[in-house]
Short mmCIF file of C-alpha atoms and ligand atoms in Angstrom, two decimals:
data_model
loop_
_atom_site.label_atom_id
_atom_site.label_comp_id
_atom_site.label_asym_id
_atom_site.label_seq_id
_atom_site.Cartn_x
_atom_site.Cartn_y
_atom_site.Cartn_z
CA MET A 1 22.18 5.36 -11.14
CA SER A 2 19.94 4.88 -14.16
CA THR A 3 17.15 7.43 -14.19
CA GLN A 4 15.73 5.83 -17.32
CA LYS A 5 15.21 2.57 -15.44
CA LEU A 6 13.25 4.40 -12.73
CA LYS A 7 11.19 6.20 -15.35
CA ASP A 8 10.39 2.90 -17.09
CA THR A 9 9.18 1.46 -13.80
CA ILE A 10 6.98 4.49 -13.15
CA ARG A 11 5.54 4.15 -16.68
CA ASP A 12 4.64 0.50 -15.95
CA MET A 13 3.14 1.30 -12.53
CA VAL A 14 1.12 4.38 -13.30
CA VAL A 15 -1.53 3.02 -15.61
CA ALA A 16 -5.07 4.36 -15.94
CA GLY A 17 -7.60 2.05 -14.30
CA LYS A 18 -4.98 0.03 -12.43
CA GLY A 19 -3.52 -0.03 -8.95
CA ILE A 20 -1.02 -1.78 -6.73
CA LEU A 21 -1.68 -4.84 -4.60
CA ALA A 22 0.12 -5.07 -1.25
CA ALA A 23 0.77 -8.78 -0.67
CA ASP A 24 3.71 -8.17 1.64
CA GLU A 25 2.42 -9.41 4.98
CA SER A 26 5.28 -10.49 7.22
CA VAL A 27 5.31 -14.07 8.48
CA LYS A 28 3.66 -12.85 11.68
CA THR A 29 0.89 -10.90 9.90
CA ALA A 30 0.29 -13.71 7.39
CA ALA A 31 -0.17 -16.06 10.35
CA LYS A 32 -2.82 -13.71 11.73
CA ARG A 33 -4.66 -13.61 8.39
CA LEU A 34 -4.55 -17.41 8.06
CA ALA A 35 -5.67 -17.88 11.67
CA SER A 36 -8.79 -15.85 10.83
CA ILE A 37 -9.85 -18.71 8.52
CA ASN A 38 -8.54 -21.46 10.82
CA VAL A 39 -5.56 -22.32 8.68
CA GLU A 40 -2.25 -22.99 10.38
CA SER A 41 0.58 -20.83 9.11
CA THR A 42 3.42 -22.84 7.59
CA GLU A 43 5.74 -22.04 4.70
CA GLU A 44 3.45 -24.15 2.49
CA THR A 45 0.14 -22.56 3.59
CA ARG A 46 1.66 -19.11 3.14
CA ARG A 47 2.69 -20.19 -0.38
CA GLN A 48 -0.85 -21.39 -1.06
CA TYR A 49 -2.23 -18.07 0.16
CA ARG A 50 0.11 -16.15 -2.16
CA ASN A 51 -0.76 -18.54 -5.00
CA LEU A 52 -4.46 -17.85 -4.48
CA ILE A 53 -4.02 -14.12 -4.93
CA LEU A 54 -1.11 -13.82 -7.34
CA THR A 55 -2.32 -16.39 -9.88
CA ALA A 56 -5.90 -15.10 -10.02
CA PRO A 57 -6.64 -15.24 -13.77
CA GLY A 58 -6.69 -11.77 -15.30
CA ILE A 59 -5.12 -10.02 -12.26
CA GLU A 60 -3.21 -7.86 -14.75
CA LYS A 61 -6.42 -6.20 -15.95
CA TYR A 62 -6.65 -4.29 -12.63
CA ILE A 63 -3.26 -4.58 -10.95
CA CYS A 64 -0.02 -3.18 -12.37
CA GLY A 65 2.33 -3.83 -9.42
CA VAL A 66 2.52 -6.17 -6.44
CA ILE A 67 4.46 -5.57 -3.23
CA LEU A 68 5.89 -8.90 -2.11
CA PHE A 69 7.41 -10.12 1.15
CA GLU A 70 10.95 -11.56 1.07
CA GLU A 71 9.82 -15.16 1.69
CA THR A 72 7.55 -15.05 -1.39
CA LEU A 73 10.41 -14.17 -3.75
CA SER A 74 11.76 -17.72 -3.71
CA GLN A 75 8.40 -19.51 -3.53
CA LYS A 76 6.60 -20.89 -6.58
CA THR A 77 3.09 -20.94 -8.04
CA ASN A 78 1.17 -24.23 -8.21
CA SER A 79 2.61 -24.58 -11.71
CA GLY A 80 6.17 -24.27 -10.44
CA ILE A 81 7.05 -20.72 -11.53
CA LEU A 82 8.74 -18.32 -9.10
CA PHE A 83 6.14 -15.74 -8.03
CA PRO A 84 8.09 -12.67 -9.24
CA GLU A 85 8.65 -14.39 -12.62
CA HIS A 86 4.97 -15.27 -12.90
CA LEU A 87 4.01 -11.64 -12.22
CA ALA A 88 6.47 -10.23 -14.72
CA LYS A 89 5.24 -12.72 -17.32
CA VAL A 90 1.64 -11.51 -17.02
CA GLY A 91 2.76 -7.86 -17.12
CA VAL A 92 2.64 -6.98 -13.41
CA VAL A 93 5.68 -5.28 -11.87
CA PRO A 94 7.09 -7.14 -8.85
CA GLY A 95 8.24 -5.08 -5.87
CA ILE A 96 9.35 -5.73 -2.33
CA LYS A 97 8.73 -4.54 1.20
CA VAL A 98 12.17 -3.60 2.46
CA ASP A 99 11.53 -2.23 5.91
CA GLU A 100 12.13 -4.61 8.80
CA GLY A 101 9.11 -3.66 10.88
CA LEU A 102 8.55 -1.28 13.76
CA ALA A 103 10.35 -0.54 17.01
CA GLU A 104 9.25 1.61 19.93
CA PHE A 105 10.90 4.81 21.03
CA GLU A 106 11.88 4.19 24.63
CA GLY A 107 9.07 4.80 27.08
CA SER A 108 6.55 5.72 24.40
CA ILE A 109 3.84 4.19 22.21
CA GLU A 110 5.42 5.97 19.25
CA GLN A 111 7.34 3.92 16.73
CA TYR A 112 10.05 4.17 14.13
CA THR A 113 10.83 1.77 11.30
CA LYS A 114 13.84 -0.56 11.22
CA GLY A 115 15.84 -1.61 8.18
CA LEU A 116 18.16 1.14 6.95
CA GLU A 117 21.30 -0.74 7.90
CA GLY A 118 22.55 -2.84 5.00
CA LEU A 119 19.60 -1.76 2.86
CA GLY A 120 21.71 -1.22 -0.28
CA SER A 121 23.02 -4.78 -0.32
CA ARG A 122 19.54 -6.20 0.30
CA LEU A 123 18.24 -4.19 -2.65
CA GLU A 124 20.89 -5.74 -4.91
CA LYS A 125 19.71 -9.19 -3.82
CA TYR A 126 16.02 -8.32 -4.44
CA LYS A 127 16.87 -6.97 -7.90
CA LYS A 128 18.18 -10.42 -8.85
CA PHE A 129 14.67 -11.77 -8.18
CA GLY A 130 13.24 -9.18 -10.57
CA CYS A 131 12.02 -6.56 -8.07
CA ARG A 132 11.77 -3.08 -9.59
CA PHE A 133 10.32 -1.09 -6.72
CA ALA A 134 10.32 -1.08 -2.92
CA LYS A 135 8.12 -0.09 0.01
CA TRP A 136 8.87 1.34 3.46
CA ARG A 137 6.12 2.00 6.02
CA ALA A 138 6.25 4.50 8.87
CA VAL A 139 3.39 4.82 11.37
CA TYR A 140 1.97 7.66 13.45
CA HIS A 141 -0.32 7.16 16.43
CA ILE A 142 -2.96 9.81 17.14
CA THR A 143 -3.51 10.37 20.85
CA LYS A 144 -3.77 13.48 22.98
CA ASP A 145 0.07 13.72 23.09
CA THR A 146 1.13 12.09 19.85
CA PRO A 147 2.52 12.12 17.28
CA THR A 148 5.33 14.24 18.66
CA GLU A 149 7.51 16.51 16.51
CA MET A 150 10.38 14.15 17.28
CA ALA A 151 8.60 11.07 15.87
CA ILE A 152 7.35 13.00 12.84
CA ARG A 153 10.87 14.22 12.05
CA ARG A 154 12.61 10.91 12.64
CA ASN A 155 10.18 8.99 10.44
CA ALA A 156 10.36 11.61 7.68
CA ASP A 157 14.17 11.48 7.72
CA ASP A 158 14.22 7.69 7.56
CA LEU A 159 11.65 7.59 4.74
CA ALA A 160 13.80 10.04 2.79
CA LYS A 161 17.04 8.10 3.42
CA TYR A 162 15.33 4.89 2.30
CA ALA A 163 13.93 6.57 -0.83
CA LYS A 164 17.35 7.94 -1.75
CA ILE A 165 19.04 4.55 -1.34
CA CYS A 166 16.34 2.90 -3.49
CA GLN A 167 16.79 5.38 -6.32
CA GLU A 168 20.58 4.99 -6.18
CA HIS A 169 20.05 1.25 -6.71
CA GLY A 170 17.54 1.73 -9.53
CA LEU A 171 14.37 0.87 -7.57
CA VAL A 172 11.33 3.15 -7.37
CA PRO A 173 10.55 3.90 -3.71
CA ILE A 174 7.00 3.75 -2.39
CA VAL A 175 6.98 6.15 0.54
CA GLU A 176 4.34 5.08 3.05
CA PRO A 177 3.55 7.36 5.98
CA GLU A 178 0.53 5.79 7.70
CA VAL A 179 -1.46 7.85 10.17
CA LEU A 180 -3.13 5.02 12.06
CA ILE A 181 -6.94 4.76 12.17
CA ASP A 182 -6.95 3.35 15.73
CA GLY A 183 -8.48 5.65 18.31
CA THR A 184 -11.39 7.95 19.00
CA HIS A 185 -9.97 11.01 17.20
CA SER A 186 -12.05 13.14 14.86
CA ILE A 187 -11.49 13.53 11.12
CA ASP A 188 -10.17 17.05 11.80
CA ASP A 189 -7.55 15.69 14.21
CA CYS A 190 -6.55 13.26 11.46
CA TYR A 191 -6.34 16.14 8.96
CA LYS A 192 -4.01 18.15 11.22
CA VAL A 193 -1.68 15.22 11.85
CA THR A 194 -1.64 14.14 8.19
CA ASP A 195 -0.85 17.72 7.16
CA LYS A 196 2.15 17.90 9.51
CA VAL A 197 3.37 14.45 8.54
CA LEU A 198 3.23 15.14 4.79
CA LYS A 199 4.93 18.53 5.17
CA GLU A 200 7.81 16.93 7.01
CA VAL A 201 8.05 13.98 4.59
CA PHE A 202 8.25 16.18 1.49
CA ALA A 203 10.73 18.53 3.18
CA ALA A 204 12.94 15.53 4.03
CA LEU A 205 12.67 14.08 0.51
CA LYS A 206 13.75 17.42 -0.89
CA LYS A 207 16.67 17.69 1.53
CA GLU A 208 17.87 14.21 0.53
CA ASN A 209 17.55 15.14 -3.18
CA VAL A 210 15.11 12.33 -3.87
CA MET A 211 13.70 12.57 -7.39
CA ILE A 212 10.03 13.19 -6.67
CA GLY A 213 9.15 12.31 -10.28
CA CYS A 214 10.47 8.78 -9.69
CA ALA A 215 8.73 8.02 -6.39
CA ILE A 216 5.22 6.97 -5.34
CA LEU A 217 3.37 8.15 -2.23
CA LYS A 218 1.28 5.64 -0.28
CA PRO A 219 -0.66 7.64 2.29
CA SER A 220 -3.54 6.93 4.60
CA MET A 221 -6.80 8.76 3.95
CA VAL A 222 -8.01 11.60 6.16
CA ILE A 223 -10.60 9.71 8.17
CA SER A 224 -12.20 9.55 11.63
CA GLY A 225 -10.69 7.22 14.22
CA LYS A 226 -12.14 3.72 14.16
CA GLU A 227 -13.67 4.25 17.62
CA ALA A 228 -14.77 7.88 17.12
CA ALA A 229 -18.25 8.67 18.40
CA ALA A 230 -19.44 10.10 15.08
CA ARG A 231 -17.50 9.03 12.03
CA ALA A 232 -17.29 11.25 8.94
CA GLY A 233 -19.07 10.04 5.81
CA VAL A 234 -17.68 9.18 2.38
CA ASP A 235 -18.01 12.71 1.02
CA GLU A 236 -16.08 14.35 3.85
CA VAL A 237 -13.31 11.73 3.79
CA ALA A 238 -12.81 12.21 0.06
CA LYS A 239 -12.85 16.03 0.26
CA LYS A 240 -10.50 16.33 3.23
CA THR A 241 -8.12 13.74 1.82
CA ILE A 242 -7.82 15.57 -1.49
CA MET A 243 -7.48 18.88 0.37
CA VAL A 244 -4.53 17.70 2.46
CA LEU A 245 -2.84 16.18 -0.58
CA LYS A 246 -3.25 19.37 -2.62
CA ALA A 247 -1.75 21.35 0.25
CA ASN A 248 1.37 19.19 0.47
CA VAL A 249 2.14 16.96 -2.51
CA PRO A 250 4.24 18.41 -5.35
CA HIS A 251 2.77 18.08 -8.82
CA GLU A 252 5.83 16.23 -10.10
CA LEU A 253 4.90 13.23 -7.99
CA PRO A 254 3.43 10.79 -10.54
CA SER A 255 1.16 8.67 -8.37
CA ILE A 256 -0.62 8.49 -5.04
CA ASN A 257 -1.70 4.98 -4.06
CA PHE A 258 -3.65 4.72 -0.82
CA LEU A 259 -3.36 2.05 1.83
CA SER A 260 -6.65 0.76 3.25
CA GLY A 261 -5.53 0.88 6.87
CA GLY A 262 -8.40 -1.00 8.52
CA GLN A 263 -11.26 0.43 6.45
CA THR A 264 -13.75 -2.18 5.26
CA PRO A 265 -13.24 -3.20 1.62
CA GLN A 266 -16.44 -1.34 0.66
CA GLU A 267 -15.38 1.85 2.46
CA ALA A 268 -11.95 1.84 0.84
CA THR A 269 -13.51 1.53 -2.61
CA ALA A 270 -16.22 4.14 -1.98
CA HIS A 271 -13.70 6.69 -0.67
CA LEU A 272 -11.38 6.29 -3.64
CA ASN A 273 -14.30 6.51 -6.05
CA ARG A 274 -15.61 9.71 -4.47
CA MET A 275 -12.22 11.38 -4.84
CA HIS A 276 -12.68 10.92 -8.58
CA THR A 277 -16.21 12.32 -8.71
CA LEU A 278 -15.56 15.54 -6.77
CA GLY A 279 -14.88 17.35 -10.02
CA GLU A 280 -11.44 18.41 -8.76
CA ASN A 281 -8.46 18.61 -11.03
CA LEU A 282 -5.97 16.07 -9.66
CA PRO A 283 -2.37 16.71 -10.71
CA TRP A 284 -1.25 13.15 -9.87
CA TYR A 285 -2.65 9.73 -10.68
CA VAL A 286 -4.77 8.69 -7.67
CA SER A 287 -5.23 4.98 -7.07
CA PHE A 288 -4.92 2.18 -4.53
CA SER A 289 -2.26 -0.01 -2.94
CA TYR A 290 -4.50 -2.02 -0.64
CA ALA A 291 -3.71 -5.20 1.23
CA ARG A 292 -6.66 -6.07 3.48
CA ALA A 293 -9.29 -4.27 1.37
CA LEU A 294 -8.33 -6.43 -1.63
CA GLN A 295 -7.53 -9.70 0.08
CA ASP A 296 -9.85 -10.15 3.06
CA PRO A 297 -12.94 -11.22 1.07
CA ALA A 298 -10.75 -13.61 -0.93
CA LEU A 299 -9.35 -15.22 2.21
CA LYS A 300 -12.86 -15.79 3.54
CA ALA A 301 -14.12 -17.27 0.28
CA TRP A 302 -11.02 -19.47 -0.10
CA HIS A 303 -10.95 -20.86 3.42
CA GLY A 304 -7.80 -22.80 2.64
CA LYS A 305 -9.52 -24.94 -0.01
CA ASN A 306 -11.83 -23.22 -2.50
CA LEU A 307 -9.35 -21.69 -4.93
CA GLU A 308 -11.85 -20.59 -7.55
CA ALA A 309 -14.20 -18.84 -5.10
CA GLY A 310 -11.23 -17.11 -3.46
CA GLN A 311 -9.86 -15.88 -6.76
CA GLN A 312 -13.27 -14.64 -7.89
CA ALA A 313 -13.67 -12.68 -4.64
CA PHE A 314 -10.23 -11.12 -5.12
CA LEU A 315 -10.90 -10.24 -8.76
CA LYS A 316 -14.22 -8.68 -7.81
CA ARG A 317 -12.54 -6.28 -5.34
CA ALA A 318 -9.73 -5.57 -7.79
CA LYS A 319 -12.25 -4.72 -10.51
CA LEU A 320 -14.38 -2.51 -8.23
CA ASN A 321 -11.28 -0.57 -7.16
CA SER A 322 -10.22 -0.27 -10.78
CA LEU A 323 -13.63 1.26 -11.52
CA ALA A 324 -13.17 3.56 -8.49
CA THR A 325 -9.96 4.99 -9.99
CA MET A 326 -12.18 6.20 -12.83
CA GLY A 327 -15.08 7.34 -10.62
CA LYS A 328 -17.24 4.59 -12.15
CA TYR A 329 -18.04 2.55 -9.03
CA THR A 330 -21.53 2.40 -7.53
CA LYS A 331 -22.69 0.71 -4.33
CA GLU A 332 -25.11 -1.46 -6.32
CA MET A 333 -22.15 -3.19 -7.96
CA GLU A 334 -21.32 -4.77 -4.60
CA LEU A 335 -24.38 -7.00 -5.01
CA ASP A 336 -24.19 -7.51 -8.73
CA ILE A 337 -21.83 -10.44 -9.09
CA ALA A 338 -22.37 -10.73 -12.84
CA ALA A 339 -21.29 -7.13 -13.39
CA VAL A 340 -17.83 -7.84 -12.07
CA GLN A 341 -17.00 -11.03 -13.88
P1 13P B 1 -3.67 -2.23 4.21
O1 13P B 1 -4.27 -1.83 2.91
O2 13P B 1 -4.20 -3.53 4.74
O3 13P B 1 -3.65 -1.13 5.21
O4 13P B 1 -2.15 -2.56 3.92
C1 13P B 1 -1.40 -1.71 3.16
C2 13P B 1 0.03 -1.89 3.45
O5 13P B 1 0.80 -2.11 2.58
C3 13P B 1 0.48 -1.76 4.84
O6 13P B 1 1.86 -1.55 4.84
#
């Protein structure tokens, strides 16, 4: 195992003012996104969708890493360059989603993540395409009875096993425990669950001897359920999120990159920005690894045909989130198109 290689990848992915783009929708999820703009999902339309986002001119000013889906590795840009090669050429680190989706525990709504079997050999294949980091997502459902201790432990163990295998193969693991936003739960319920989940994840990483200094955490924010009667505001989300991270995340971890998890693009940006204006001393780099919050406005503007409008919409969100990592975003910028070009 080459620790230097992992350190080099961390250096290239933890860059002030930049974040990670998740463009790793599975075929099924990509079909859902394309259906929302009335585009049929085929291998070619999925390629066009990736081309829209990944070849946006100047993407590298705001994005330092992109999580890809396996199919995209062997697809090409409109100019005929393999997507991972194109990214590397403009200075963006290509990475890959390596989990194989979710499965249900018998008789329960709770889920675990598939994909540990044969993971090492898949990583070797992905490395040949230029991938330098990986992602694995575990999910936790908040209801009156869940998540259970059993699901929290199983997902923590699997995240740790995955992270260990990645590091052994020279890839930086992004560890993604997502406490789902679906439900009517309060922000305090979300805090309690997130606290338990993170405790278990870091205990498991330690037990597996994962090098925390060569891993990235991709958590959900501490937030009210989407259907909660009264949802917490920006200030409370930012404060409680930072509080739970300070209580659980070791200082050696280099970077925390949030998922957007069903927040609107504006909410995701405002929350990240507020974390940087609280006046708290943050021991890690705190940034984004959004999928929907970066891509949804671009999909709408593109509509399967208007490449330039789609790319501008993507670059606008990328720039606003870049500003948020420095606490320099304001709501007014949402309306000021000129300010973000
Ligand atoms: P969202 O930002 O859309 O939640 O996606 C992040 C992600 O990578 C999910 O695994």
